[in-house]
Short mmCIF file of C-alpha atoms in Angstrom, two decimals:
data_model
loop_
_atom_site.label_atom_id
_atom_site.label_comp_id
_atom_site.label_asym_id
_atom_site.label_seq_id
_atom_site.Cartn_x
_atom_site.Cartn_y
_atom_site.Cartn_z
CA UNK A 3 12.97 -0.74 67.95
CA UNK A 4 11.81 2.87 67.33
CA UNK A 5 12.67 4.47 63.94
CA UNK A 6 14.89 7.55 64.26
CA UNK A 7 13.01 10.79 63.59
CA UNK A 8 15.13 11.66 60.50
CA UNK A 9 14.54 8.25 58.92
CA UNK A 10 10.83 8.45 59.77
CA UNK A 11 10.57 11.68 57.82
CA UNK A 12 12.54 10.38 54.85
CA UNK A 13 11.14 6.83 54.65
CA UNK A 14 7.73 7.73 53.15
CA UNK A 15 9.49 9.68 50.42
CA UNK A 16 11.84 6.82 49.66
CA UNK A 17 8.96 4.34 49.52
CA UNK A 18 6.98 6.65 47.25
CA UNK A 19 9.95 6.96 44.89
CA UNK A 20 10.48 3.18 44.85
CA UNK A 21 6.78 2.63 44.09
CA UNK A 22 6.89 5.16 41.26
CA UNK A 23 10.01 3.52 39.85
CA UNK A 24 8.47 0.05 39.96
CA UNK A 25 5.26 1.32 38.35
CA UNK A 26 7.17 3.06 35.59
CA UNK A 27 9.33 -0.01 34.95
CA UNK A 28 6.27 -2.22 34.83
CA UNK A 29 4.55 0.14 32.40
CA UNK A 30 7.63 0.26 30.19
CA UNK A 31 7.90 -3.52 30.20
CA UNK A 32 4.25 -3.90 29.33
CA UNK A 33 4.50 -1.39 26.48
CA UNK A 34 7.53 -3.11 25.07
CA UNK A 35 6.06 -6.62 25.26
CA UNK A 36 5.81 -8.09 21.76
CA UNK A 37 2.38 -8.80 20.36
CA UNK A 38 1.55 -12.25 19.08
CA UNK A 39 1.88 -12.86 15.36
CA UNK A 40 -1.40 -12.44 13.53
CA UNK A 41 -1.97 -15.88 12.08
CA UNK A 42 -4.84 -15.99 9.58
CA UNK A 43 -7.01 -19.08 9.19
CA UNK A 44 -5.64 -19.61 5.71
CA UNK A 45 -3.30 -22.58 5.49
CA UNK A 46 -1.35 -21.58 2.39
CA UNK A 47 1.93 -20.16 1.18
CA UNK A 48 3.30 -17.28 -0.93
CA UNK A 49 0.87 -14.40 -0.33
CA UNK A 50 0.74 -11.57 -2.86
CA UNK A 51 -1.35 -8.54 -1.89
CA UNK A 52 -1.88 -5.01 -3.13
CA UNK A 53 -4.27 -2.26 -2.12
CA UNK A 54 -6.64 -0.62 -4.58
CA UNK A 55 -8.31 2.34 -2.91
CA UNK A 56 -9.63 0.95 0.37
CA UNK A 57 -9.75 -2.65 -0.86
CA UNK A 58 -7.03 -5.29 -0.41
CA UNK A 59 -6.64 -7.75 -3.26
CA UNK A 60 -4.74 -11.06 -2.90
CA UNK A 61 -3.89 -13.92 -5.26
CA UNK A 62 -3.27 -17.50 -4.29
CA UNK A 63 -2.42 -20.74 -6.05
CA UNK A 64 -5.05 -23.38 -5.32
CA UNK A 65 -4.02 -26.64 -6.89
CA UNK A 66 -4.04 -26.13 -10.63
CA UNK A 67 -5.93 -22.85 -10.36
CA UNK A 68 -5.40 -19.23 -9.32
CA UNK A 69 -7.90 -17.51 -7.05
CA UNK A 70 -8.42 -13.86 -6.11
CA UNK A 71 -9.69 -12.65 -2.74
CA UNK A 72 -10.78 -9.12 -1.83
CA UNK A 73 -11.39 -7.62 1.63
CA UNK A 74 -11.45 -4.38 3.59
CA UNK A 75 -8.43 -5.48 5.69
CA UNK A 76 -5.43 -7.72 5.19
CA UNK A 77 -6.65 -9.98 8.02
CA UNK A 78 -10.00 -10.32 6.26
CA UNK A 79 -8.43 -11.75 3.09
CA UNK A 80 -8.11 -15.24 4.53
CA UNK A 81 -11.87 -15.66 4.95
CA UNK A 82 -12.96 -13.65 1.92
CA UNK A 83 -14.62 -15.57 -0.96
CA UNK A 84 -12.07 -17.05 -3.35
CA UNK A 85 -12.87 -16.31 -7.02
CA UNK A 86 -11.19 -18.62 -9.48
CA UNK A 87 -9.73 -16.49 -12.28
CA UNK A 88 -7.68 -19.09 -14.11
CA UNK A 89 -7.47 -22.88 -14.29
CA UNK A 90 -4.73 -24.97 -15.87
CA UNK A 91 -6.85 -26.54 -18.57
CA UNK A 92 -3.79 -26.93 -20.79
CA UNK A 93 -1.84 -29.19 -18.43
CA UNK A 94 1.03 -26.83 -17.76
CA UNK A 95 1.88 -28.61 -14.48
CA UNK A 96 2.46 -27.37 -10.96
CA UNK A 97 1.24 -23.78 -10.44
CA UNK A 98 3.33 -21.80 -7.97
CA UNK A 99 3.44 -18.41 -6.25
CA UNK A 100 1.22 -16.06 -8.28
CA UNK A 101 2.11 -12.34 -8.02
CA UNK A 102 -0.45 -9.62 -8.75
CA UNK A 103 0.61 -6.22 -10.03
CA UNK A 104 -1.17 -3.25 -11.61
CA UNK A 105 0.24 -1.51 -14.64
CA UNK A 106 -1.53 1.09 -16.80
CA UNK A 107 -4.92 0.37 -15.24
CA UNK A 108 -4.64 -3.35 -15.96
CA UNK A 109 -4.02 -6.23 -13.54
CA UNK A 110 -1.29 -8.75 -14.31
CA UNK A 111 -0.85 -12.04 -12.44
CA UNK A 112 2.55 -13.66 -12.95
CA UNK A 113 3.05 -17.28 -11.89
CA UNK A 114 5.36 -20.24 -12.40
CA UNK A 115 4.07 -23.45 -13.94
CA UNK A 116 5.61 -26.68 -15.12
CA UNK A 117 7.05 -29.99 -13.95
CA UNK A 118 10.59 -30.26 -12.58
CA UNK A 119 13.15 -28.49 -14.79
CA UNK A 120 10.33 -27.27 -17.08
CA UNK A 121 9.07 -24.55 -14.72
CA UNK A 122 8.75 -21.19 -16.51
CA UNK A 123 6.97 -17.87 -15.90
CA UNK A 124 3.47 -17.22 -17.26
CA UNK A 125 1.14 -14.21 -17.07
CA UNK A 126 -2.59 -13.54 -17.28
CA UNK A 127 -4.20 -10.08 -17.28
CA UNK A 128 -7.53 -8.30 -16.90
CA UNK A 129 -9.06 -4.84 -16.40
CA UNK A 130 -10.71 -6.16 -13.21
CA UNK A 131 -8.92 -7.84 -10.31
CA UNK A 132 -11.27 -10.79 -9.89
CA UNK A 133 -12.63 -11.65 -13.33
CA UNK A 134 -12.08 -11.43 -17.07
CA UNK A 135 -8.52 -12.71 -17.19
CA UNK A 136 -6.88 -13.68 -20.45
CA UNK A 137 -5.52 -17.13 -21.16
CA UNK A 138 -1.97 -17.74 -19.91
CA UNK A 139 0.96 -16.52 -21.98
CA UNK A 140 4.48 -17.75 -21.36
CA UNK A 141 6.95 -14.99 -20.72
CA UNK A 142 9.85 -15.07 -23.10
CA UNK A 143 12.55 -14.36 -20.56
CA UNK A 144 16.20 -14.11 -21.64
CA UNK A 145 18.09 -17.42 -21.77
CA UNK A 146 14.91 -19.54 -21.30
CA UNK A 147 16.01 -21.26 -18.08
CA UNK A 148 14.04 -22.57 -15.08
CA UNK A 149 12.23 -19.60 -13.54
CA UNK A 150 9.85 -19.02 -10.56
CA UNK A 151 8.63 -16.22 -8.25
CA UNK A 152 8.74 -13.46 -10.85
CA UNK A 153 7.24 -9.99 -10.46
CA UNK A 154 7.09 -6.75 -12.43
CA UNK A 155 7.89 -3.25 -11.14
CA UNK A 156 8.81 0.20 -12.42
CA UNK A 157 11.98 1.98 -11.29
CA UNK A 158 13.92 4.85 -12.84
CA UNK A 159 11.26 5.27 -15.51
CA UNK A 160 11.70 1.70 -16.77
CA UNK A 161 9.84 -1.53 -16.27
CA UNK A 162 11.78 -4.42 -14.71
CA UNK A 163 11.16 -8.08 -14.03
CA UNK A 164 12.91 -9.89 -11.16
CA UNK A 165 12.73 -13.64 -10.53
CA UNK A 166 14.46 -16.71 -9.09
CA UNK A 167 16.09 -19.08 -11.51
CA UNK A 168 18.96 -21.35 -12.46
CA UNK A 169 22.15 -20.39 -14.19
CA UNK A 170 22.05 -23.54 -16.31
CA UNK A 171 19.71 -26.46 -16.83
CA UNK A 172 20.30 -28.24 -13.52
CA UNK A 173 19.27 -27.41 -9.95
CA UNK A 174 22.65 -26.42 -8.54
CA UNK A 175 21.50 -23.21 -6.86
CA UNK A 176 18.69 -20.65 -7.22
CA UNK A 177 19.81 -17.12 -8.01
CA UNK A 178 17.99 -13.85 -8.37
CA UNK A 179 17.86 -12.37 -11.86
CA UNK A 180 16.62 -9.12 -13.34
CA UNK A 181 15.69 -8.02 -16.86
CA UNK A 182 14.30 -4.95 -18.52
CA UNK A 183 10.79 -5.14 -19.88
CA UNK A 184 9.53 -3.14 -22.87
CA UNK A 185 5.93 -3.97 -21.78
CA UNK A 186 4.34 -5.93 -18.91
CA UNK A 187 4.66 -9.08 -21.03
CA UNK A 188 7.83 -8.58 -23.09
CA UNK A 189 11.43 -8.72 -21.88
CA UNK A 190 14.15 -6.89 -23.70
CA UNK A 191 17.91 -7.41 -23.55
CA UNK A 192 19.64 -9.93 -21.35
CA UNK A 193 19.07 -11.37 -17.90
CA UNK A 194 21.44 -10.27 -15.15
CA UNK A 195 22.23 -12.04 -11.88
CA UNK A 196 21.89 -9.77 -8.85
CA UNK A 197 22.21 -12.29 -5.99
CA UNK A 198 23.56 -15.78 -5.40
CA UNK A 199 23.24 -17.76 -2.11
CA UNK A 200 26.90 -17.59 -1.23
CA UNK A 201 26.88 -16.23 2.35
CA UNK A 202 27.14 -18.68 5.26
CA UNK A 203 23.83 -17.60 6.80
CA UNK A 204 21.95 -18.33 3.53
CA UNK A 205 23.62 -21.72 3.13
CA UNK A 206 22.32 -23.30 6.33
CA UNK A 207 19.92 -25.51 4.40
CA UNK A 208 20.72 -26.41 0.81
CA UNK A 209 20.61 -28.96 -1.97
CA UNK A 210 20.05 -26.59 -3.58
CA UNK A 211 20.99 -23.32 -1.87
CA UNK A 212 18.26 -20.78 -2.51
CA UNK A 213 17.48 -17.12 -3.12
CA UNK A 214 13.83 -16.76 -4.11
CA UNK A 215 10.61 -14.77 -3.58
CA UNK A 216 12.10 -11.35 -4.60
CA UNK A 217 9.94 -8.33 -3.72
CA UNK A 218 10.88 -4.76 -4.78
CA UNK A 219 10.40 -1.73 -2.58
CA UNK A 220 11.80 1.79 -2.61
CA UNK A 221 13.31 3.40 0.53
CA UNK A 222 12.79 6.97 1.79
CA UNK A 223 15.90 8.06 -0.17
CA UNK A 224 14.45 6.62 -3.36
CA UNK A 225 16.92 3.72 -3.49
CA UNK A 226 15.75 0.36 -4.72
CA UNK A 227 15.62 -2.71 -2.49
CA UNK A 228 14.88 -6.33 -3.36
CA UNK A 229 13.85 -8.25 -0.25
CA UNK A 230 14.04 -11.99 -0.82
CA UNK A 231 13.78 -15.39 0.88
CA UNK A 232 16.89 -17.40 1.69
CA UNK A 233 17.53 -21.03 2.72
CA UNK A 234 15.25 -23.93 1.85
CA UNK A 235 11.53 -23.27 2.12
CA UNK A 236 11.15 -26.76 3.57
CA UNK A 237 13.08 -25.74 6.73
CA UNK A 238 12.63 -23.38 9.65
CA UNK A 239 15.84 -21.60 8.53
CA UNK A 240 13.79 -19.90 5.79
CA UNK A 241 14.13 -16.14 6.27
CA UNK A 242 14.02 -12.73 4.64
CA UNK A 243 17.13 -10.78 3.63
CA UNK A 244 17.74 -7.54 1.74
CA UNK A 245 19.52 -6.35 -1.39
CA UNK A 246 20.06 -2.57 -1.51
CA UNK A 247 21.09 -0.83 -4.72
CA UNK A 248 23.80 1.75 -4.22
CA UNK A 249 22.86 5.41 -4.80
CA UNK A 250 22.89 5.97 -8.59
CA UNK A 251 23.56 2.24 -9.13
CA UNK A 252 22.72 0.16 -12.20
CA UNK A 253 20.14 -2.57 -11.39
CA UNK A 254 21.77 -4.90 -13.93
CA UNK A 255 25.27 -4.70 -12.36
CA UNK A 256 25.60 -7.22 -9.57
CA UNK A 257 28.31 -5.29 -7.69
CA UNK A 258 26.06 -2.23 -7.35
CA UNK A 259 23.90 -4.33 -5.00
CA UNK A 260 24.78 -4.65 -1.30
CA UNK A 261 23.40 -7.58 0.71
CA UNK A 262 22.33 -7.46 4.34
CA UNK A 263 24.81 -9.26 6.60
CA UNK A 264 22.29 -11.80 7.77
CA UNK A 265 18.57 -12.45 7.88
CA UNK A 266 16.38 -9.48 8.73
CA UNK A 267 13.32 -11.64 9.51
CA UNK A 268 13.97 -15.19 10.65
CA UNK A 269 13.66 -17.60 13.57
CA UNK A 270 17.30 -18.48 14.28
CA UNK A 271 19.52 -16.01 16.13
CA UNK A 272 22.72 -17.36 14.63
CA UNK A 273 21.60 -16.36 11.11
CA UNK A 274 20.26 -12.92 12.02
CA UNK A 275 22.06 -9.69 11.12
CA UNK A 276 23.60 -8.01 14.18
CA UNK A 277 20.95 -5.82 15.82
CA UNK A 278 18.01 -7.87 14.45
CA UNK A 279 16.19 -10.34 16.73
CA UNK A 280 14.66 -13.72 15.79
CA UNK A 281 10.94 -14.28 15.76
CA UNK A 282 9.09 -15.26 18.96
CA UNK A 283 5.86 -16.74 17.60
CA UNK A 284 6.57 -18.26 14.16
CA UNK A 285 9.24 -20.37 12.49
CA UNK A 286 10.70 -19.84 9.05
CA UNK A 287 8.99 -16.60 7.97
CA UNK A 288 9.39 -16.05 4.25
CA UNK A 289 7.96 -15.36 0.83
CA UNK A 290 6.37 -12.09 1.85
CA UNK A 291 4.48 -9.29 0.14
CA UNK A 292 4.72 -5.57 0.74
CA UNK A 293 1.14 -4.29 0.76
CA UNK A 294 1.52 -1.17 -1.43
CA UNK A 295 -1.08 1.07 -3.04
CA UNK A 296 -1.69 -0.36 -6.52
CA UNK A 297 1.39 -2.54 -5.86
CA UNK A 298 3.50 0.40 -7.05
CA UNK A 299 6.89 0.87 -5.39
CA UNK A 300 6.46 4.62 -5.99
CA UNK A 301 3.96 4.35 -3.12
CA UNK A 302 6.52 2.70 -0.80
CA UNK A 303 6.21 3.94 2.79
CA UNK A 304 8.16 6.84 4.23
CA UNK A 305 10.37 6.64 7.29
CA UNK A 306 8.68 6.39 10.66
CA UNK A 307 5.35 4.53 10.58
CA UNK A 308 4.87 0.81 10.33
CA UNK A 309 3.18 -0.46 7.17
CA UNK A 310 1.31 -3.66 6.33
CA UNK A 311 3.15 -6.84 5.44
CA UNK A 312 1.99 -10.38 4.76
CA UNK A 313 4.15 -13.49 4.83
CA UNK A 314 3.90 -17.21 5.30
CA UNK A 315 5.32 -19.10 8.25
CA UNK A 316 4.70 -22.08 10.56
CA UNK A 317 3.46 -21.54 14.13
CA UNK A 318 6.13 -22.25 16.73
CA UNK A 319 5.61 -25.62 18.30
CA UNK A 320 4.25 -27.07 15.05
CA UNK A 321 6.39 -29.43 12.90
CA UNK A 322 7.89 -27.38 10.06
CA UNK A 323 6.40 -28.65 6.84
CA UNK A 324 4.92 -27.09 3.70
CA UNK A 325 1.44 -28.27 4.65
CA UNK A 326 1.70 -26.40 8.02
CA UNK A 327 2.32 -22.95 6.51
CA UNK A 328 -0.20 -20.19 7.12
CA UNK A 329 -0.61 -16.64 5.87
CA UNK A 330 0.30 -14.09 8.54
CA UNK A 331 -0.28 -10.37 8.78
CA UNK A 332 2.59 -8.29 10.10
CA UNK A 333 4.22 -4.91 9.68
CA UNK A 334 7.52 -3.40 8.60
CA UNK A 335 9.28 -0.11 8.85
CA UNK A 336 12.47 1.50 7.53
CA UNK A 337 15.59 1.41 9.73
CA UNK A 338 18.13 4.12 8.89
CA UNK A 339 21.88 4.36 9.10
CA UNK A 340 22.44 0.65 8.46
CA UNK A 341 25.75 -0.48 6.97
CA UNK A 342 26.02 -3.58 4.80
CA UNK A 343 29.56 -4.86 4.40
CA UNK A 344 31.26 -7.22 1.91
CA UNK A 345 34.74 -8.35 1.00
CA UNK A 346 36.78 -9.62 -1.97
CA UNK A 347 34.50 -8.06 -4.59
CA UNK A 348 34.75 -5.04 -6.88
CA UNK A 349 33.70 -1.63 -5.56
CA UNK A 350 33.49 -0.19 -2.06
CA UNK A 351 33.41 -2.74 0.77
CA UNK A 352 30.54 -1.07 2.64
CA UNK A 353 27.40 0.88 1.95
CA UNK A 354 25.20 2.73 4.49
CA UNK A 355 21.54 3.53 4.08
CA UNK A 356 18.09 2.32 4.94
CA UNK A 357 17.34 -1.24 5.97
CA UNK A 358 14.09 -2.78 7.17
CA UNK A 359 12.68 -4.04 10.43
CA UNK A 360 9.94 -6.67 10.36
CA UNK A 361 7.39 -7.29 13.10
CA UNK A 362 5.21 -10.30 13.81
#
């Protein structure tokens, strides 16, 4: 059947437009396709990394010791030589989750050690990141209760220490606490709870219910955030969530903190905050580290670009177990205009500001 002259003239143009549309759609789809998570060869948990000049420095618990690694990239840390900087020669017990910070030109590594209910925070320090560390000193934190995952930071011209601990002497739930510090090794005043695992999405896996791994960062408006891990670390419901201090808020007053309405980085859609997607390549991402210059939250990233992140997780398709956790490299960026809502508590029921997006 012959094609009418009008259609014959128009058909090439229509086909050209369709081809252009399909090409553009394909290009857009390709550009938007997620990249695979950058799994490092290091089978370990609880990374803590800072950047000093052009060098990345990481600490890791290795049995009853603490090791330091240095590399030119975050990905290179996993295969960098591990220098032992401290060994538990005094029989303190299990050594967990060391955190490296820099304060006044000196490096401090905070870690938890102990057995069962005896876990407390300890610190060693040196003028060099990979040698010359002092013997371990126990931090005299207020109330002297079970304490892990502590780290030091400076905000509002004051030093602060934030950690995960118990309200009493039994493992009912793990809360996040904060205290002022008069020096990198000395707390002053009381301890103040800033978060408890009371939301449904952070009570998926319990016995006990958990808030842990707190990491401070400052947003483009200068407001303080504490990003932490929720749910049991032994499950693939482990995830990252956010606490945002209200503008002009008091870090010691729990109701000046607003919590994200769900996980911001996790592997289960039903626990994610609306507008945040679950991971595609890993299960149970948690206990992360913001890779900041000198570990200083005053060097927190501005809005716009993505910045380095490290976290531990289990590859999808692998049984979720502590021994299957690896260090991963990733990125994060600030996400503006995000409202966190709450009910039945003192103060305004909502707060709008910066949140975070995490990328595998």
